[in-house]
Amino acid sequence: MDLSPCTSGHKTASVAVTAPIDKLLDYAIPASLSSFVHIGTRVKVPLGRRMVWGFVLSVSTEEREELKPIAEVPEDSPFFPPHLAAFYQRAAAYYHHPPGEVLRTALPAGITGKVQRVGVVHEKKYHALDVADQPKGARQQEILSWLRGRKEAFGSEVGAVFPSPTPVLKRLVEMGLVGEEEVERRRDPFFDLPVDPDLRPSATEDQGQALASLQQALAGEVFAGFLLHGVTGSGKTEVYLKVIAAALEAGRRALVLVPEIALTPQLVARFRARFKSSEHSIAVLHSGLSEGERYDAWRAIARGEVHIVIGARSAVFAPLDRLGVIVVDEEHEASYKQAEGFRYNARDLALMRGQMEKAVVILGSATPSLVSYHRSREGFLHYLRLHHRVLGRPLPEVELVDLAGRSLEGSLSQEMLDALESNLQAGNQSLLLLNRRGFAPYLLCRECGAAFHCPNCAITLTYYQSRRLMRCNYCDYAVTPPVACPECGGGQIEPEGAGTERLEEELAVCFPEARIARMDRDTMTRKGAHQALVSEMEQRRVDILVGTQMVAKGLDFPGVTLVGVVGADAILNLPDFRSAERAFTLLTQVAGRAGRGERPGKVLIQTYAPAHHALQHASRHDYDGFYREEIEYRRALEYPPFGHLVNLVLSGIEGEKVAEAAGRLCDSLQACAGAEVEVLGPAPCPLFRLRGRTRYQILLKSALRTPLHRLLARLPALRSAVPRTLKLTLDVDPLDML
């Protein structure tokens, strides 16, 4: 195609190209493509000497000369509705990130690279024709009878019931008894799963009051943000279901965000049970899907075929139209914040999107983030409280097990072992939290004290005994443990500390008859692993579940009556001003997994610091007391919610060059900052070396957002003085500064 500049005065399109460019680029729309180019359309355009993908964010009739033309439009329909273009651009502006890279994050993987990796799958669909004739063959009669009992069925569905049905179907079509058509087949991992009966419980008094406020806001068709603060097991999901039902009745759509894909199977099952009879379509969006499944779900949503979208953080970008309700479940979770690339917070973007689309936004949690709770107290969010568990079930009893002065033989205290034994004898399930993966955090030479570090990162290598490997959990560097210490030649190399793999092994020794399972990133890599383990727990085929913080996040297992926390102090000792909040939240959440069924629950927390205020308040399920104490520390230091932060990280291969450049950049920022912005640093990051790069950080701090963003607007000019060999990462509203 001729890519010479177009001067004929055709329409122009502003395109976000999938490249690190901070602005939209304008291209001419050739007459041959004018009927195909709309807001949301994917296009191929020239950028320098290469061709790149981009997405149209606006179209103008303004006559522009010397513009290069769009080269290709591969689809006949847009990937998102026009109103979402403004949302994507506003998100890019707030986080100071290139709009094309924002779209690369938002849209399904596989369509923005040099080669498209996904496409549409077509399959034959069959339906019985309205004729009275009957075939003679027994298999023909059987398949035709089955088809007559259904409206229609894909060939693969027929094949799941009848072996090798294709020749029979072909003959039935030839006989005029069955009709066939080639249609697009949506790859849906939840399509064939059975749906449990929906109980539809009556609303409790607290739920009824919350629902009245939410439904009133929904009827007003204006933006309204709510914080739904309910103790664990108080029925927040039932509130979501009832509000969403009201939105659907009003002809609007719903978006439900969850922090972990481990929660998705249970939540999807609840929603399918509630809405399947009304034939409301549900789509799922998260990273655990195949590229084809995600691509199909996205296209179905964009075509308006989906009423409810459930997914992890990236689902906040889903191309839903007529959005009425956005739910952010477990809104406190740090996993709503993207850690690399486009570092957005899905909770905050949910509020932004709700504001732009006049939707009701519900932030739900038993342990709201201090920022959200403070905003509700200041009147920026409507506050709703669920004080009690459903059916009057009590919150579990929590006991702090003081380990100070003790010498444990393994990871578990005698109190924990006795409690596990009693729970097994009673036929109940137990859950143990240890927020460390692997067998041990590191290997240690007993003779000289040498440990083994990652050559790329400033961290020790985690030991995985099942694979006989030492591995870095940041860069995935792996090496076989040495037989002899490379420092002293000694042979006493032993694991230190415990991870989930070691705890699982200890439990197998202590309780050989128990059925033990593990949930962490190492065991949940296989497709469908989350769903399979959740099903095993629900069917009581697991006696003890061991896991990292995954097990603390909103899972509902009625058979769990005992929860144990191993290594609670590791969370408290992180070099982060949020460490106490994270510890309180994690402990309260995991404690809430106990006693959700008919039997009461019990929680044991092993700690060397039982007097710490986070542990004391968690043991009493006292969120308000923790907030009152912790908020004063934040106020004194002017940290969020009393201030706003931006973290700048400069990294490179040569440490001296990184330090020098960080110093110069910091001086330039201080010269431009003014009195309203405090520039702190530069300082080495807590993880000083990561993936082979030395890292320095500069922290910007201000009581107001506007001065921060004004300073960030000058950053492109300031970073021009940074050598191109160094990488500068910008994180607005950071949650992790390690």
XYZ file of C-alpha atoms in Angstrom:
738
model
C 0.000 0.000 0.000
C 1.207 3.515 -0.826
C 2.296 5.173 2.424
C 3.265 8.537 0.975
C 1.758 11.569 2.767
C -1.959 12.046 2.062
C -3.028 15.550 0.987
C -6.575 14.960 -0.292
C -8.326 16.304 2.813
C -9.800 13.027 4.058
C -10.821 12.641 7.705
C -8.054 12.298 10.237
C -7.773 9.814 13.078
C -5.906 10.332 16.340
C -4.224 7.035 17.101
C -2.625 5.644 20.262
C 0.210 3.553 18.856
C 1.490 0.633 20.924
C 4.863 2.249 21.542
C 6.320 4.387 24.379
C 5.100 7.699 22.918
C 3.451 10.159 25.309
C 0.873 11.549 22.867
C -1.599 10.534 20.187
C -0.457 10.609 16.571
C -2.630 11.831 13.705
C -3.092 9.845 10.488
C -5.147 10.406 7.365
C -8.033 8.033 6.721
C -7.941 6.830 3.090
C -11.286 6.939 1.283
C -11.171 3.160 0.850
C -11.084 2.692 4.643
C -13.297 5.561 5.783
C -16.334 3.350 6.454
C -14.270 1.033 8.673
C -12.458 3.551 10.883
C -14.255 4.447 14.108
C -13.280 5.183 17.693
C -12.076 1.880 19.133
C -10.933 0.463 15.783
C -7.584 -1.300 15.587
C -5.383 0.005 12.776
C -1.935 -0.608 11.377
C 0.005 2.610 10.827
C 3.524 3.692 9.815
C 5.806 4.850 12.616
C 9.171 5.906 11.286
C 10.373 3.092 9.068
C 8.241 0.381 10.647
C 4.585 -0.574 10.858
C 2.880 -0.733 14.252
C -0.564 -1.434 15.646
C -2.598 1.371 17.144
C -6.140 2.166 18.266
C -8.258 5.076 17.122
C -9.241 7.327 20.036
C -10.832 10.155 18.053
C -11.865 10.983 14.485
C -11.984 14.462 12.976
C -13.276 15.979 9.744
C -10.612 18.696 9.975
C -8.530 18.906 6.812
C -4.884 18.128 7.535
C -2.104 18.048 5.015
C 1.085 16.003 4.987
C -0.348 13.230 7.151
C 0.605 9.635 6.498
C -2.382 7.366 5.848
C -3.661 4.443 7.874
C -2.401 1.287 6.185
C -4.778 -1.425 7.372
C -7.987 -2.048 9.348
C -8.072 -5.786 10.194
C -11.487 -5.990 11.922
C -14.933 -4.793 10.874
C -15.950 -3.719 14.386
C -14.308 -1.640 17.150
C -12.625 -3.211 20.180
C -14.283 -0.798 22.620
C -17.196 1.699 22.617
C -16.459 5.400 21.981
C -16.990 6.572 25.565
C -14.137 4.370 26.814
C -11.592 6.310 24.723
C -11.903 9.213 27.166
C -11.486 6.835 30.130
C -8.297 5.308 28.694
C -6.858 8.758 27.998
C -7.720 10.046 31.464
C -6.062 6.992 33.041
C -2.951 7.571 30.913
C -2.827 11.224 31.962
C -3.225 10.500 35.686
C -0.468 7.889 35.752
C 1.699 9.791 33.223
C 1.950 6.742 30.988
C 1.916 6.539 27.170
C -1.687 6.033 25.969
C -0.696 3.275 23.541
C 0.962 1.350 26.359
C -2.184 1.823 28.458
C -4.181 0.182 25.661
C -1.623 -2.602 25.367
C -2.325 -3.363 29.053
C -6.092 -2.945 28.756
C -6.759 -5.015 25.639
C -6.437 -8.794 25.206
C -2.894 -10.098 24.863
C -1.973 -11.316 21.417
C -3.446 -8.480 19.325
C -0.960 -5.646 19.886
C 2.350 -7.298 19.013
C 4.095 -7.547 15.663
C 2.275 -10.813 14.941
C -1.345 -11.431 15.957
C -1.374 -14.606 18.047
C -5.131 -15.048 18.423
C -8.094 -15.206 16.106
C -11.725 -16.211 15.874
C -12.672 -19.897 16.072
C -15.581 -21.086 13.937
C -17.560 -24.263 14.514
C -20.663 -25.899 13.101
C -23.850 -25.510 15.112
C -26.777 -27.917 14.613
C -30.515 -27.685 15.280
C -33.400 -30.062 14.630
C -35.715 -28.883 11.852
C -39.458 -28.711 12.393
C -40.354 -31.839 10.400
C -42.126 -34.992 11.562
C -40.011 -37.481 9.591
C -38.003 -40.023 11.556
C -34.731 -41.626 10.347
C -34.351 -45.410 10.301
C -30.925 -45.764 11.926
C -30.774 -46.198 15.723
C -27.890 -43.707 16.156
C -29.633 -41.237 13.835
C -32.802 -41.475 15.935
C -30.844 -41.091 19.157
C -28.945 -37.977 18.071
C -32.016 -36.393 16.445
C -34.070 -36.979 19.607
C -31.315 -35.354 21.673
C -31.183 -32.336 19.351
C -34.969 -31.963 19.466
C -34.688 -31.701 23.250
C -32.353 -28.704 22.873
C -32.643 -25.475 20.953
C -29.233 -25.939 19.307
C -25.812 -27.426 19.947
C -22.253 -27.083 18.697
C -20.643 -30.121 17.082
C -18.250 -30.409 20.030
C -21.218 -30.532 22.440
C -22.791 -33.346 20.431
C -19.413 -35.112 20.438
C -19.247 -34.884 24.229
C -22.438 -36.997 24.420
C -22.156 -39.261 21.366
C -18.875 -40.752 20.093
C -17.853 -39.760 16.520
C -21.164 -38.073 15.621
C -19.953 -36.182 12.514
C -20.976 -38.775 9.856
C -24.413 -39.166 11.450
C -24.935 -35.394 11.664
C -23.867 -35.012 8.045
C -26.440 -37.626 6.967
C -29.209 -36.011 9.047
C -28.454 -32.690 7.331
C -28.634 -34.375 3.911
C -32.005 -35.916 4.855
C -33.409 -32.482 5.724
C -33.944 -33.368 9.386
C -31.188 -31.197 10.889
C -29.998 -27.722 9.967
C -26.390 -26.579 10.280
C -24.539 -23.285 10.187
C -20.932 -22.183 10.623
C -20.771 -19.742 13.540
C -18.176 -18.160 15.799
C -17.506 -20.304 18.883
C -16.728 -18.455 22.088
C -14.033 -20.150 24.131
C -15.477 -20.037 27.657
C -13.751 -22.032 30.444
C -16.884 -21.941 32.615
C -19.411 -22.925 29.929
C -19.609 -26.644 30.714
C -19.339 -26.412 34.506
C -22.440 -27.524 36.432
C -24.465 -24.851 38.191
C -25.427 -25.396 41.828
C -28.956 -24.526 42.997
C -29.317 -20.882 44.025
C -30.510 -20.469 47.609
C -31.479 -16.757 47.372
C -31.382 -16.061 51.129
C -33.478 -13.280 52.609
C -31.590 -10.102 53.398
C -30.479 -9.508 56.988
C -31.368 -6.210 58.637
C -27.894 -4.790 57.881
C -28.049 -6.030 54.290
C -31.509 -4.538 53.827
C -30.346 -1.095 54.953
C -27.317 -1.246 52.677
C -29.441 -2.398 49.719
C -31.920 0.436 50.188
C -29.127 3.020 49.905
C -27.514 1.313 46.929
C -30.758 0.842 44.989
C -31.742 4.451 45.594
C -28.395 5.595 44.155
C -28.773 3.228 41.208
C -32.232 4.613 40.405
C -30.812 8.144 40.378
C -28.454 7.256 37.494
C -25.675 9.432 38.908
C -22.238 8.518 40.168
C -22.174 7.352 43.768
C -19.247 5.734 45.564
C -19.872 3.436 48.527
C -17.661 1.695 51.057
C -19.369 -1.541 52.141
C -17.618 -2.466 55.380
C -18.770 -5.880 56.562
C -17.133 -8.363 58.901
C -15.970 -11.624 57.323
C -18.973 -13.823 56.570
C -21.504 -10.977 56.778
C -22.880 -11.558 53.263
C -21.273 -8.820 51.162
C -21.536 -11.024 48.056
C -25.291 -11.341 48.540
C -25.527 -7.544 48.594
C -23.580 -7.409 45.325
C -25.909 -9.973 43.739
C -29.079 -8.118 44.699
C -27.805 -4.713 43.563
C -26.624 -6.160 40.257
C -30.020 -7.814 39.751
C -31.622 -4.380 40.139
C -29.177 -2.912 37.603
C -29.950 -5.658 35.087
C -33.683 -5.095 35.496
C -33.061 -1.440 34.631
C -31.278 -2.470 31.427
C -27.777 -1.697 32.696
C -24.629 -3.842 33.012
C -22.306 -4.782 35.891
C -18.570 -5.154 36.430
C -17.185 -7.156 39.375
C -13.484 -6.989 40.249
C -11.711 -9.538 42.461
C -8.085 -9.303 43.622
C -7.004 -12.876 42.837
C -7.957 -15.358 40.135
C -8.206 -17.958 42.938
C -11.459 -16.243 43.968
C -12.948 -16.288 40.488
C -14.326 -19.887 40.368
C -16.383 -19.499 43.557
C -17.682 -16.080 42.572
C -18.529 -17.134 39.009
C -20.402 -20.159 40.401
C -22.478 -17.892 42.673
C -23.277 -15.517 39.815
C -24.108 -18.283 37.334
C -26.431 -19.896 39.870
C -28.223 -16.589 40.458
C -28.523 -15.317 36.894
C -28.551 -18.373 34.609
C -32.346 -18.774 34.735
C -32.743 -15.159 33.565
C -30.296 -15.870 30.704
C -28.006 -13.008 31.596
C -24.605 -13.675 30.056
C -21.463 -13.635 32.215
C -17.917 -13.187 30.915
C -14.675 -13.720 32.816
C -11.463 -11.742 32.264
C -8.203 -12.577 34.018
C -4.626 -13.637 33.295
C -5.342 -17.307 33.986
C -7.359 -17.602 30.775
C -5.795 -18.607 27.488
C -5.275 -15.799 24.991
C -8.112 -17.223 22.882
C -10.550 -17.323 25.822
C -9.734 -13.744 26.775
C -9.989 -12.575 23.157
C -13.404 -14.197 22.716
C -14.719 -12.809 26.009
C -13.541 -9.292 25.119
C -15.178 -9.388 21.677
C -18.454 -10.688 23.149
C -18.439 -7.832 25.695
C -17.689 -5.244 22.989
C -20.601 -6.566 20.889
C -23.002 -6.023 23.812
C -23.671 -9.745 24.327
C -22.483 -9.786 27.970
C -24.380 -8.424 30.966
C -21.907 -9.123 33.793
C -18.111 -9.131 33.662
C -16.130 -10.744 36.485
C -12.358 -10.468 36.566
C -9.096 -9.400 38.113
C -7.673 -5.872 37.937
C -7.406 -5.566 34.126
C -11.168 -6.202 33.846
C -11.641 -2.557 34.871
C -10.965 -1.778 31.186
C -13.687 -4.147 29.891
C -15.682 -2.620 26.999
C -19.063 -2.710 28.751
C -21.695 -0.238 27.658
C -24.530 1.121 29.844
C -22.572 0.338 32.984
C -24.707 0.587 36.124
C -22.704 -1.060 38.934
C -18.999 -1.595 39.566
C -18.027 -3.823 42.503
C -14.465 -3.888 43.839
C -14.441 -6.874 46.189
C -11.706 -6.980 48.878
C -10.890 -3.399 47.908
C -7.978 -3.258 50.369
C -5.886 -5.736 48.386
C -2.528 -4.543 47.073
C -2.899 -6.878 44.074
C -5.273 -4.323 42.519
C -2.113 -2.298 41.885
C -0.164 -3.273 38.763
C 3.492 -3.732 39.756
C 5.187 -3.283 36.366
C 4.673 -1.359 33.140
C 1.467 0.668 33.423
C 1.315 0.938 37.228
C -2.399 1.622 37.697
C -4.614 0.839 40.683
C -7.816 -0.870 39.522
C -9.719 0.282 42.614
C -8.996 3.935 41.856
C -9.730 3.494 38.153
C -13.044 1.851 39.078
C -14.017 5.045 40.912
C -12.806 7.134 37.959
C -14.809 5.043 35.492
C -17.908 5.095 37.682
C -17.694 8.867 37.867
C -17.376 9.163 34.071
C -20.234 6.710 33.351
C -22.599 7.732 36.181
C -22.440 4.303 37.792
C -22.686 3.094 41.387
C -19.270 1.925 42.644
C -19.118 -0.387 45.671
C -15.809 -0.923 47.478
C -16.289 -3.975 49.688
C -14.068 -5.282 52.473
C -13.972 -6.586 56.026
C -10.742 -4.611 56.444
C -10.976 -1.482 54.268
C -7.745 0.233 53.359
C -7.052 3.112 55.708
C -7.261 5.475 52.727
C -10.754 4.289 51.734
C -12.032 4.276 55.307
C -10.672 7.781 55.884
C -12.325 8.971 52.654
C -15.644 7.612 53.890
C -15.246 9.464 57.187
C -14.497 12.643 55.247
C -17.674 12.191 53.202
C -16.103 11.319 49.840
C -17.602 7.808 49.981
C -20.985 6.754 51.387
C -20.401 4.403 54.326
C -22.373 1.169 54.757
C -21.738 -1.260 57.624
C -22.557 -4.958 58.028
C -21.889 -5.581 61.712
C -22.712 -9.278 62.040
C -22.185 -12.571 60.267
C -25.198 -14.133 58.565
C -27.412 -16.415 60.680
C -25.893 -14.887 63.806
C -22.715 -16.966 63.517
C -19.971 -15.774 65.870
C -16.611 -14.488 64.746
C -13.840 -16.993 65.528
C -11.923 -16.930 68.774
C -8.347 -15.723 68.155
C -5.374 -16.727 70.321
C -1.880 -15.230 70.062
C 0.761 -17.918 70.685
C 3.858 -16.223 72.135
C 7.025 -17.859 70.785
C 9.494 -15.620 72.631
C 12.109 -17.683 74.454
C 11.019 -20.940 72.826
C 12.995 -23.295 70.626
C 10.708 -25.033 68.147
C 11.761 -28.306 66.541
C 9.790 -27.481 63.406
C 7.585 -24.652 62.221
C 4.648 -25.387 64.514
C 4.205 -24.824 68.227
C 2.739 -27.525 70.448
C -0.460 -25.481 70.722
C -0.806 -25.505 66.939
C -0.096 -29.232 66.674
C -2.646 -30.041 69.386
C -5.287 -27.867 67.727
C -4.692 -29.517 64.338
C -4.961 -32.966 65.909
C -8.255 -32.093 67.626
C -9.677 -30.595 64.456
C -8.762 -33.671 62.425
C -10.353 -35.928 65.034
C -13.545 -33.862 64.820
C -13.647 -34.287 61.031
C -13.197 -30.568 60.326
C -10.919 -28.784 57.876
C -7.912 -26.626 58.804
C -6.132 -23.840 56.974
C -2.540 -22.735 57.610
C -1.048 -19.476 56.363
C 2.693 -19.115 55.812
C 3.544 -16.228 53.538
C 6.760 -17.727 52.132
C 7.094 -19.978 49.092
C 9.522 -22.855 48.669
C 11.052 -25.212 51.204
C 13.275 -22.657 52.952
C 14.148 -18.968 52.421
C 17.836 -19.872 51.976
C 20.572 -22.479 52.432
C 23.337 -21.844 54.960
C 26.773 -23.334 55.431
C 26.952 -24.372 59.104
C 30.761 -24.238 59.110
C 31.417 -20.699 57.789
C 27.980 -19.068 57.736
C 27.954 -18.452 53.979
C 24.577 -18.133 52.243
C 23.796 -18.297 48.539
C 22.673 -15.138 46.753
C 21.187 -14.463 43.352
C 23.866 -13.045 41.014
C 21.252 -10.701 39.505
C 19.356 -9.551 42.614
C 20.270 -8.455 46.134
C 18.463 -11.396 47.698
C 19.170 -14.930 48.873
C 18.072 -17.855 46.729
C 14.971 -19.713 47.904
C 15.477 -23.449 48.270
C 12.987 -25.835 46.621
C 13.656 -29.349 47.921
C 11.168 -31.147 45.652
C 13.115 -29.946 42.608
C 16.547 -29.781 44.255
C 16.922 -26.183 43.146
C 17.856 -22.815 44.581
C 15.793 -20.163 42.786
C 15.335 -16.412 42.812
C 11.653 -15.533 43.091
C 12.276 -12.194 41.343
C 14.278 -13.045 38.210
C 13.798 -16.868 38.139
C 17.534 -17.552 38.153
C 17.972 -21.167 39.315
C 20.909 -23.373 40.196
C 21.443 -26.789 41.762
C 22.673 -26.593 45.385
C 26.403 -27.398 45.737
C 27.568 -30.517 47.551
C 30.335 -28.538 49.278
C 30.428 -24.888 50.335
C 32.278 -22.827 47.697
C 33.667 -20.562 50.445
C 35.161 -23.080 52.891
C 34.666 -26.472 51.269
C 32.476 -27.666 54.157
C 29.705 -30.142 53.593
C 27.173 -28.973 56.185
C 24.826 -26.991 53.939
C 21.364 -26.921 55.469
C 18.041 -25.121 54.873
C 17.191 -22.223 57.181
C 13.654 -21.144 57.960
C 10.503 -22.570 56.435
C 8.315 -22.032 53.404
C 5.024 -23.605 52.376
C 6.754 -26.619 50.820
C 8.568 -27.422 54.072
C 5.445 -26.870 56.150
C 3.538 -29.270 53.908
C 6.251 -31.882 54.461
C 6.208 -31.383 58.255
C 2.441 -31.805 58.341
C 2.675 -35.023 56.324
C 5.078 -36.413 58.945
C 2.989 -35.282 61.940
C -0.370 -36.284 60.444
C 0.263 -39.145 57.990
C -3.450 -39.905 57.581
C -4.411 -36.327 56.750
C -5.140 -35.190 53.198
C -2.933 -32.129 52.711
C -2.937 -29.609 49.835
C -0.905 -26.493 49.094
C -1.962 -23.217 47.451
C 0.826 -20.887 46.345
C 2.262 -19.590 43.073
C 4.260 -22.767 42.574
C 1.258 -25.128 42.758
C -1.235 -22.872 40.952
C 0.625 -22.457 37.648
C -1.294 -25.119 35.700
C -4.456 -23.956 33.937
C -7.521 -24.731 36.050
C -5.466 -25.437 39.190
C -7.307 -22.802 41.268
C -10.674 -24.143 40.269
C -9.669 -27.749 40.952
C -8.328 -27.008 44.451
C -11.345 -24.886 45.394
C -13.579 -27.792 44.318
C -11.519 -30.251 46.394
C -11.917 -28.040 49.474
C -15.657 -27.568 48.933
C -16.144 -31.329 48.619
C -14.168 -31.934 51.862
C -11.454 -33.936 50.083
C -8.747 -31.875 51.804
C -8.183 -31.906 55.569
C -5.406 -29.298 55.817
C -4.786 -26.543 53.278
C -1.390 -24.810 53.434
C -0.843 -21.607 51.534
C 0.570 -18.144 51.133
C -1.635 -15.048 51.304
C -3.739 -16.515 48.465
C -5.693 -18.505 51.073
C -6.632 -15.347 52.999
C -8.459 -13.581 50.187
C -12.205 -14.037 50.310
C -12.434 -17.806 49.899
C -15.508 -19.371 51.499
C -15.016 -22.907 52.841
C -17.767 -23.778 55.375
C -15.815 -26.838 56.585
C -12.822 -24.798 57.846
C -13.035 -24.397 61.618
C -9.335 -23.921 62.426
C -6.962 -21.325 60.977
C -3.301 -21.174 61.923
C -0.842 -18.395 61.083
C 2.850 -19.295 60.931
C 5.470 -16.539 60.747
C 3.203 -13.549 61.370
C 6.176 -11.335 62.299
C 7.722 -11.403 58.817
C 4.947 -9.116 57.564
C 5.414 -6.658 60.431
C 9.122 -6.196 59.788
C 8.986 -5.050 56.165
C 10.596 -1.601 55.583
C 7.312 0.057 54.604
C 5.039 2.498 56.431
C 2.090 0.256 55.531
C 3.530 -2.884 57.179
C 1.266 -2.675 60.259
C -1.826 -2.171 58.078
C -0.864 -5.105 55.876
C -0.277 -7.348 58.882
C -3.598 -6.406 60.500
C -5.455 -6.884 57.218
C -3.886 -10.232 56.356
C -4.396 -11.670 59.838
C -7.986 -10.458 60.101
C -8.813 -11.760 56.634
C -7.297 -15.192 57.155
C -8.945 -15.432 60.572
C -12.239 -14.788 58.795
C -11.896 -18.042 56.861
C -12.707 -19.939 60.078
C -16.202 -20.735 61.321
C -18.147 -19.692 58.206
C -20.306 -22.826 58.387
C -22.443 -24.195 61.188
C -19.517 -24.928 63.521
C -17.630 -22.150 65.363
C -14.071 -21.300 64.363
C -10.767 -20.887 66.138
C -7.593 -19.056 65.098
C -4.028 -19.446 66.386
C -1.385 -16.839 65.476
C 2.242 -17.706 66.245
C 4.298 -14.587 66.955
C 7.357 -13.232 68.741
C 5.651 -9.825 69.137
C 2.225 -10.452 70.715
C 2.088 -6.907 72.118
C 2.224 -5.243 68.676
C -0.888 -3.110 68.152
C -1.680 -4.694 64.767
C -1.763 -8.183 66.305
C -3.660 -7.062 69.392
C -6.428 -5.429 67.352
C -6.536 -8.346 64.873
C -7.005 -10.800 67.749
C -10.093 -8.819 68.844
C -11.464 -8.252 65.290
C -11.209 -4.569 66.200
C -10.915 -2.600 62.963
C -12.027 0.703 64.479
C -9.444 0.485 67.267
C -6.679 -0.298 64.788
C -7.726 2.606 62.569
C -7.714 5.098 65.447
C -4.206 4.079 66.500
C -2.631 3.666 63.066
C -4.099 6.825 61.539
C -2.242 8.974 64.073
C 1.111 7.558 62.898
C 0.152 8.448 59.311
C -0.960 11.934 60.312
C 2.331 12.635 62.093
C 4.390 11.578 59.065
C 1.985 13.095 56.469
C 1.709 9.781 54.658
C -1.486 8.699 52.839
C -4.298 9.520 53.426
C -2.810 12.848 54.575
C -0.445 13.150 51.651
C 0.196 11.854 48.150
C 3.274 10.057 46.869
C 5.085 9.422 43.606
C 8.041 7.043 43.510
C 10.706 7.453 40.822
C 13.113 4.545 40.359
C 16.240 4.929 38.258
C 18.003 1.710 37.304
C 20.945 0.574 35.206
C 23.740 -1.949 34.841
C 26.529 0.300 36.181
C 25.864 1.291 39.779
C 28.053 4.429 39.819
C 26.319 5.886 36.761
C 22.909 5.198 38.304
C 23.879 6.938 41.559
C 25.288 9.980 39.725
C 22.269 10.316 37.442
C 19.860 9.901 40.376
C 21.648 12.707 42.205
C 21.433 15.041 39.202
C 17.768 14.227 38.618
C 16.977 14.802 42.277
C 18.690 18.224 42.180
C 16.689 19.180 39.077
C 13.429 18.096 40.705
C 14.181 20.065 43.859
C 14.892 23.165 41.778
C 11.469 22.858 40.099
C 9.384 21.484 42.960
C 8.468 24.586 44.900
C 7.384 24.636 48.532
C 4.382 22.336 48.056
C 6.359 19.225 47.016
C 8.964 17.510 49.163
C 11.694 15.680 47.228
C 13.239 12.836 49.248
C 16.371 11.024 48.097
C 17.975 9.726 46.126
C 18.414 6.543 48.144
C 19.155 2.926 47.245
C 15.968 0.881 46.927
C 15.489 -1.713 49.704
C 16.012 -4.312 46.943
C 19.139 -2.497 45.789
C 19.847 -4.817 42.863
C 17.078 -6.511 40.887
C 17.334 -8.520 37.663
C 20.880 -7.357 37.136
C 20.132 -3.653 37.534
C 21.186 -1.317 40.345
C 18.253 0.762 41.606
C 17.913 4.178 43.261
C 14.652 5.830 44.193
C 13.430 9.399 44.594
C 10.210 9.934 46.543
C 7.963 12.916 45.803
C 5.543 13.840 48.565
C 2.828 16.492 48.760
C -0.341 17.229 50.699
C -2.101 17.937 47.383
C -2.177 16.060 44.087
C -2.055 19.103 41.804
C 1.501 20.238 42.631
C 2.748 16.662 42.186
C 1.211 16.347 38.736
C 2.469 19.809 37.801
C 5.987 18.670 38.649
C 5.527 15.372 36.804
C 4.510 17.312 33.689
C 8.070 18.697 33.646
C 9.622 15.250 34.051
C 10.015 14.498 30.295
C 12.265 17.537 29.930
C 14.204 16.699 33.089
C 14.715 13.048 32.157
C 16.362 14.083 28.886
C 19.490 14.650 30.977
C 19.382 10.996 32.137
C 21.571 8.710 29.978
C 19.548 6.524 27.620
C 21.196 3.427 29.060
C 19.330 4.077 32.330
C 15.667 3.320 32.872
C 13.383 5.695 34.767
C 10.187 4.189 36.202
C 7.373 6.401 37.468
C 4.871 5.076 40.012
C 1.975 7.361 40.993
C 0.353 6.420 44.333
C 2.844 3.584 44.985
C 1.905 0.678 47.239
C 5.230 -1.171 47.115
C 8.495 0.741 47.439
C 10.862 -2.208 47.841
